[in-house]
Coordinates of C-alpha atoms and ligand atoms in Angstrom, one line a residue:
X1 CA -3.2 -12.8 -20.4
X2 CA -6.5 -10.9 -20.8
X3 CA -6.5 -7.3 -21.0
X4 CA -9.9 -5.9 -19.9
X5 CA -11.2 -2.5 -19.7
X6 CA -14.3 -2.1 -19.8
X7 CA -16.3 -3.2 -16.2
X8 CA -19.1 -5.1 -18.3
X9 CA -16.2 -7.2 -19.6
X10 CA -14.7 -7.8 -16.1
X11 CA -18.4 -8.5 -14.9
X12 CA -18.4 -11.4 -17.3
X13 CA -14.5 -12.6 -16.5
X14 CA -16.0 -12.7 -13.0
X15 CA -19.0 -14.3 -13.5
X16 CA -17.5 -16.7 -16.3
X17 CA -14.6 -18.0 -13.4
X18 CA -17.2 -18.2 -9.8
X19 CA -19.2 -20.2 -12.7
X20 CA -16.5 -22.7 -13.2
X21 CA -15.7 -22.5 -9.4
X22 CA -12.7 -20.7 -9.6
X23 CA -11.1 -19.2 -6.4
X24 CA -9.8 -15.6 -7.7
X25 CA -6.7 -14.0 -6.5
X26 CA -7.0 -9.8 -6.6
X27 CA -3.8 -7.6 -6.5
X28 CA -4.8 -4.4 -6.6
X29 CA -2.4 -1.7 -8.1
X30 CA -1.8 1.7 -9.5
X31 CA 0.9 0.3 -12.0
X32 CA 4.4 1.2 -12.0
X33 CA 5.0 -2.1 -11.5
X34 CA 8.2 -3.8 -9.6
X35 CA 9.5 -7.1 -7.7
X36 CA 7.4 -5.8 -4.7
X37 CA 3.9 -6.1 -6.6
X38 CA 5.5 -9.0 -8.6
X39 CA 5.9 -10.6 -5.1
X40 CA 1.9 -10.3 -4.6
X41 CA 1.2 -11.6 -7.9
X42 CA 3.4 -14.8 -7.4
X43 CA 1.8 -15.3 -4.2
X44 CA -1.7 -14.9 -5.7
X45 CA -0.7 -17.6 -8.7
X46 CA 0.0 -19.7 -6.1
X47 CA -3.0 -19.5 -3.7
X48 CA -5.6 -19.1 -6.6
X49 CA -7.2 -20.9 -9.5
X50 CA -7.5 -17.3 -11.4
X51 CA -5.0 -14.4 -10.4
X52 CA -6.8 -10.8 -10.9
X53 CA -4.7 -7.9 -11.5
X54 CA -5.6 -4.3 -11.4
X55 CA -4.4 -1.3 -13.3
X56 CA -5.7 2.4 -12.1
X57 CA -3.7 5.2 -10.7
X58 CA -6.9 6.5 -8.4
X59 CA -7.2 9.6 -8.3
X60 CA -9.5 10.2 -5.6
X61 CA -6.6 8.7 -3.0
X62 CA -4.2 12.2 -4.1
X63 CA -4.4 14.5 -1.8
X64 CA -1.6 16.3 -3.5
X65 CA -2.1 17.1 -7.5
X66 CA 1.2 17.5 -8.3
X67 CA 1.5 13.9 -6.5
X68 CA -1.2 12.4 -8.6
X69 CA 0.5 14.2 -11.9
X70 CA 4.0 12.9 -11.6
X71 CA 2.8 9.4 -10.2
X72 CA 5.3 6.9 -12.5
X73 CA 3.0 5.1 -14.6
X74 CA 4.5 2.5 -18.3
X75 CA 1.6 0.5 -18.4
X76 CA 3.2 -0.8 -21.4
X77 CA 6.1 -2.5 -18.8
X78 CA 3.2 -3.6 -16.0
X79 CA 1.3 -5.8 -18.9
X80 CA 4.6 -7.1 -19.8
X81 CA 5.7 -7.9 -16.3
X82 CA 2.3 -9.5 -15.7
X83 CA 1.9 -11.8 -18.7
X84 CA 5.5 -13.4 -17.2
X85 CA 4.5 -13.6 -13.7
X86 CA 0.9 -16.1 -15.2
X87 CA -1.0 -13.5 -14.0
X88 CA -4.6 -14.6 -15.8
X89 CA -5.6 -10.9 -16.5
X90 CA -4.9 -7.4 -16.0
X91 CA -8.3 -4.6 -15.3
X92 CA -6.9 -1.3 -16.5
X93 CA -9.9 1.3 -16.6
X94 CA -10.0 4.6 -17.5
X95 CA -11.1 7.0 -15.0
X96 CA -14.5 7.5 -16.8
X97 CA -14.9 3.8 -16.9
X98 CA -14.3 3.0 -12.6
X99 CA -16.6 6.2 -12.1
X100 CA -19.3 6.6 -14.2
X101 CA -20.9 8.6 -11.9
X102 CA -17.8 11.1 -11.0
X103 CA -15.0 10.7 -8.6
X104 CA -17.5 12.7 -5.5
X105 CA -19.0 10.4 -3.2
X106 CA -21.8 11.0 -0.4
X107 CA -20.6 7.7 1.2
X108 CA -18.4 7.7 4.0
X109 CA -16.4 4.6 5.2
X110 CA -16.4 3.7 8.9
X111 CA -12.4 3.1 8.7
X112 CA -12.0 2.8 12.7
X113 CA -9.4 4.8 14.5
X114 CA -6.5 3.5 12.4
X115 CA -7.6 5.9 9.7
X116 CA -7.0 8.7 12.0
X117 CA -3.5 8.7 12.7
X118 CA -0.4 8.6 10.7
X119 CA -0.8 8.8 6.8
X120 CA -4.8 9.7 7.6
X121 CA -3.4 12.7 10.1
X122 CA -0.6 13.8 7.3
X123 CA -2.6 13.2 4.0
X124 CA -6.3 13.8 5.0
X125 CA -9.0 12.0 2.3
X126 CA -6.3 9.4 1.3
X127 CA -7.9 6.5 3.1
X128 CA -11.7 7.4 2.2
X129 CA -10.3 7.4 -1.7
X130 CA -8.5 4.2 -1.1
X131 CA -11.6 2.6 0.6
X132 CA -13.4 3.5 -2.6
X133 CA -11.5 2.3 -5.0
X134 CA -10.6 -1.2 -2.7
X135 CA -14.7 -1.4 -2.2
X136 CA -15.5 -0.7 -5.7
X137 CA -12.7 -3.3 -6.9
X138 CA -14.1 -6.0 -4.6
X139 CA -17.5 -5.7 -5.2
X140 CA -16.8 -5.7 -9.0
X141 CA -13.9 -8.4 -8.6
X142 CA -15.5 -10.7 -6.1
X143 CA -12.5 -12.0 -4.8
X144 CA -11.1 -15.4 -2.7
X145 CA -8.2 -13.5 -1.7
X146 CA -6.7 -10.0 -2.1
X147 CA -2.8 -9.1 -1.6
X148 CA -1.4 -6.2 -0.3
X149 CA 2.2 -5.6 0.4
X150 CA 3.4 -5.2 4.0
X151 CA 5.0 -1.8 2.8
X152 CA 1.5 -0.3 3.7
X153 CA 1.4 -1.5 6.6
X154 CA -1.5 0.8 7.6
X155 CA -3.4 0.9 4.5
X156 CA -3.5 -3.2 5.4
X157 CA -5.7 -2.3 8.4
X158 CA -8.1 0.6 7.3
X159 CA -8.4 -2.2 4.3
X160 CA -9.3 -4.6 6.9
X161 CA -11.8 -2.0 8.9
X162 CA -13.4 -1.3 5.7
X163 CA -14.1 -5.0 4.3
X164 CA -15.4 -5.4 8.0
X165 CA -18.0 -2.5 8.0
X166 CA -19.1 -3.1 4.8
X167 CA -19.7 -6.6 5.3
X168 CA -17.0 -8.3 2.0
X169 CA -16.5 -11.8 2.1
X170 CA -12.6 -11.8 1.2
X171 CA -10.0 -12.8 2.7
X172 CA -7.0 -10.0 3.1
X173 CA -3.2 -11.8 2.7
X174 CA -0.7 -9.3 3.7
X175 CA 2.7 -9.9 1.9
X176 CA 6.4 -9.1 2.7
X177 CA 8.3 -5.8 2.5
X178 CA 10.2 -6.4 -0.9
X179 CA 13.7 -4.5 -0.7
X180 CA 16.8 -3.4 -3.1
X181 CA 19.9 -5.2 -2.2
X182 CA 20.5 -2.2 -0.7
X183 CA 17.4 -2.4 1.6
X184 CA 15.3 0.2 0.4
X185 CA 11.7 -0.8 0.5
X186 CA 10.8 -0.5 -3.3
X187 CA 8.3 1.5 -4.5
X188 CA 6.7 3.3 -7.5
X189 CA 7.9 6.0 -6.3
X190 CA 11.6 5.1 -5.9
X191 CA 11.6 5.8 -10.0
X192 CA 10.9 9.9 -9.0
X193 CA 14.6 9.8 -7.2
X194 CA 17.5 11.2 -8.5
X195 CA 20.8 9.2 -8.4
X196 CA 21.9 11.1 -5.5
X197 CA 18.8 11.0 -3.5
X198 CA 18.4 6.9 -4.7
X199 CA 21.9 6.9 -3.2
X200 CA 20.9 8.3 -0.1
X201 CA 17.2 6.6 0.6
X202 CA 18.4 3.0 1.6
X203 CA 19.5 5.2 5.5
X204 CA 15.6 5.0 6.1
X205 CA 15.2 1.5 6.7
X206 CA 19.2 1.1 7.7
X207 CA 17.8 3.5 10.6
X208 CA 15.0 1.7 11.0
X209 CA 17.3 -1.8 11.2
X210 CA 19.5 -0.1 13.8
X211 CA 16.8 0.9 15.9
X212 CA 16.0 -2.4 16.6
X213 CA 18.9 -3.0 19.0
X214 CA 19.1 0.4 20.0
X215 CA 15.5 -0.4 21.5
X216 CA 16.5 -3.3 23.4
X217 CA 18.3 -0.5 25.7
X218 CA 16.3 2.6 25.2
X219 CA 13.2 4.1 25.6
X220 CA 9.8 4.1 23.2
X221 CA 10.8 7.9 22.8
X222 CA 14.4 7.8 23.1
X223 CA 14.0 5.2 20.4
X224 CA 11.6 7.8 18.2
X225 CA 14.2 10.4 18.3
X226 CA 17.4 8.1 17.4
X227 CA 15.7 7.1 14.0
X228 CA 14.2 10.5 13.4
X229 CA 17.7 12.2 13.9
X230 CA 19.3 9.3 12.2
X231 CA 17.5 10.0 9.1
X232 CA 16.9 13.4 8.9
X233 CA 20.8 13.7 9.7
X234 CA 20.9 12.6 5.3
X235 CA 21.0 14.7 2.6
X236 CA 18.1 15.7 0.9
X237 CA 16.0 13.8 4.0
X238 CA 13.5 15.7 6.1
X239 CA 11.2 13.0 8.3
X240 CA 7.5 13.4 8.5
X241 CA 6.7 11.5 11.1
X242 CA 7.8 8.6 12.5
X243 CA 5.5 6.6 15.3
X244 CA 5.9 3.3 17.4
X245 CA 2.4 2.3 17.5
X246 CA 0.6 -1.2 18.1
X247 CA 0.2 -3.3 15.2
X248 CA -3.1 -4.1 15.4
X249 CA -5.3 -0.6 16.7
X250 CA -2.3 1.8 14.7
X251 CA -2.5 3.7 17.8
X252 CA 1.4 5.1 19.7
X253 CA 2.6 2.8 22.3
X254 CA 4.3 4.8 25.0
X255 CA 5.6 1.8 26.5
X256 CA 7.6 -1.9 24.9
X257 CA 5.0 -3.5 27.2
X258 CA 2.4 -2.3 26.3
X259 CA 1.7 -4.5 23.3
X260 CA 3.0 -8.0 22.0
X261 CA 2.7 -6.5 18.7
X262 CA 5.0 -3.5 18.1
X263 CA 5.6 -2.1 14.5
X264 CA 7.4 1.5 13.7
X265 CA 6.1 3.5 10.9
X266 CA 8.2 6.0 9.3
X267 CA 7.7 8.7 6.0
X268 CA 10.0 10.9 5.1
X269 CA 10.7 12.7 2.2
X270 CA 13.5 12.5 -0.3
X271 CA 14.0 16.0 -1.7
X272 CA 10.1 16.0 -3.0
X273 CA 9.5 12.1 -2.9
X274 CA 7.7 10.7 -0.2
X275 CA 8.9 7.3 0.8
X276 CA 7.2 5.1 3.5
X277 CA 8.5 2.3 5.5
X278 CA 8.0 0.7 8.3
X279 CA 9.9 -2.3 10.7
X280 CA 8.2 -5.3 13.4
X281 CA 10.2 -4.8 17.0
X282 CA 7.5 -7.5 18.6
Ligands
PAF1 O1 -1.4 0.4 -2.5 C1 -1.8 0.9 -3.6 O2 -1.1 0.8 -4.7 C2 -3.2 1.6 -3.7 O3 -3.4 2.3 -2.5 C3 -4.3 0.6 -4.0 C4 -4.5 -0.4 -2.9 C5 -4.0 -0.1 -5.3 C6 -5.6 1.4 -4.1 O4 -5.5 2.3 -5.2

């Protein structure tokens, strides 16, 4: 596996593989790497004649500095992990490196509504950073396909808004939720818990499970407050916010009718960890 980190070198990677008429495969990550991104990168070896991987805790997506202090990074693991998942190489730049210019940027993405609510009302500037980073990677990467895990489930369609006003020719492959055996969506972040709040943090997506017969029954709203009392009822749990919204605008449903594509979205902290997670009722 190839370890690149300079952009001139991945400009020549790049060049070097569309040359040979090689499809490329991007996973874009910030590291901490676990069967969840591992799941990406299997899917991308599969799909791809070249499978892309990048490295870069961006720092223009933190909204929070402590966040972007304590974010779990061993990139010592991630190459590891990536040399026995075939990945064919790994972009790890410096912060200097991905912007030469400074992290400031005049431009602003048109990101649609689905920027707006959610993660965009409760962490305001996250998606802008994350559509520069995702723009800058693409443009730099030119990739066939890239992968993003299903854990995100909104990042997947401000992605998605973004490649579409900009005009990138890629094709976006969502993947999977990855879960503990215990059913807790991993996540970088899971690493931050302590035993007892790890012990604790699988009740957001059993919540989540429950709900889905509970909504069969019950209310869009009765069905909001079951899972938000549900998990707030935890130790060390406090909910942020947690919306049934249409899968493909982001935007509440009041009603189960009122979309054939129904997806809840939940975050909630863990003590000081913020977790996300999400379930499909339609
Ligand atoms: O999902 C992530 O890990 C990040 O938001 C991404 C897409 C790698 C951009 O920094």
């Amino acid at each position: 596996m190839q370890i690149i980190r300079k952009v001139s070198d991945l400009l020549d990677f790049v060049a070097a593989s569309l040359d040979n008429g090689k499809s490329i495969g991007l996973v874009p990550t910030m590291g901490a790497l676990h069967d969840g991104h591992l799941s990406l990168v299997e899917k991308a070896v599969g799909e791809n004649d070249v499978t892309l991987v990048s490295v870069f805790v961006n720092p223009t997506q933190f909204n929070n500095p402590t966040d972007l202090a304590t974010y779990p990074r061993d990139e010592e693991s991630d190459f590891r992990l990536l040399a026995a998942a075939n990945a064919t190489a790994v972009f790890a730049p410096s912060v200097e490196e991905m912007y030469p210019d400074g992290t400031a940027s005049d431009h602003v993405f048109s990101l649609g509504t689905a920027a707006e609510v959610m993660e965009g009302k409760f962490r305001p500037g996250h998606f802008q950073g994350v559509a520069q980073v995702v723009c800058r990677l693409f443009r730099l990467c030119r990739p066939t396909r890239a992968y993003f895990g299903e854990k995100d489930f909104q990042q997947i369609a401000v992605i998605r808004n973004m490649v579409a006003s900009e005009n990138i020719d890629v094709t976006i492959v969502p993947v999977p939720i990855k879960r503990a055996a215990d059913g807790l969506a991993l996540s970088s972040r899971n690493a931050l818990l302590t035993p007892e709040q790890r012990a604790v943090a699988p009740g957001i997506h059993a919540a989540l499970a429950k709900s889905i017969d509970f909504a069969k029954e019950h209310s869009v709203r009765e069905t909001i407050a079951m899972v938000v009392d549900a998990v707030n009822a935890l130790p060390h749990m406090e909910v942020e916010y947690y919306e049934i919204v249409d899968g493909r605008t982001l935007l509440p449903v009041e009603q189960w009718s009122e979309s054939p594509d129904v997806v809840g979205c939940i975050t909630a902290y863990c003590g000081k960890v913020r977790l996300i997670d999400n379930i499909r009722y339609k």
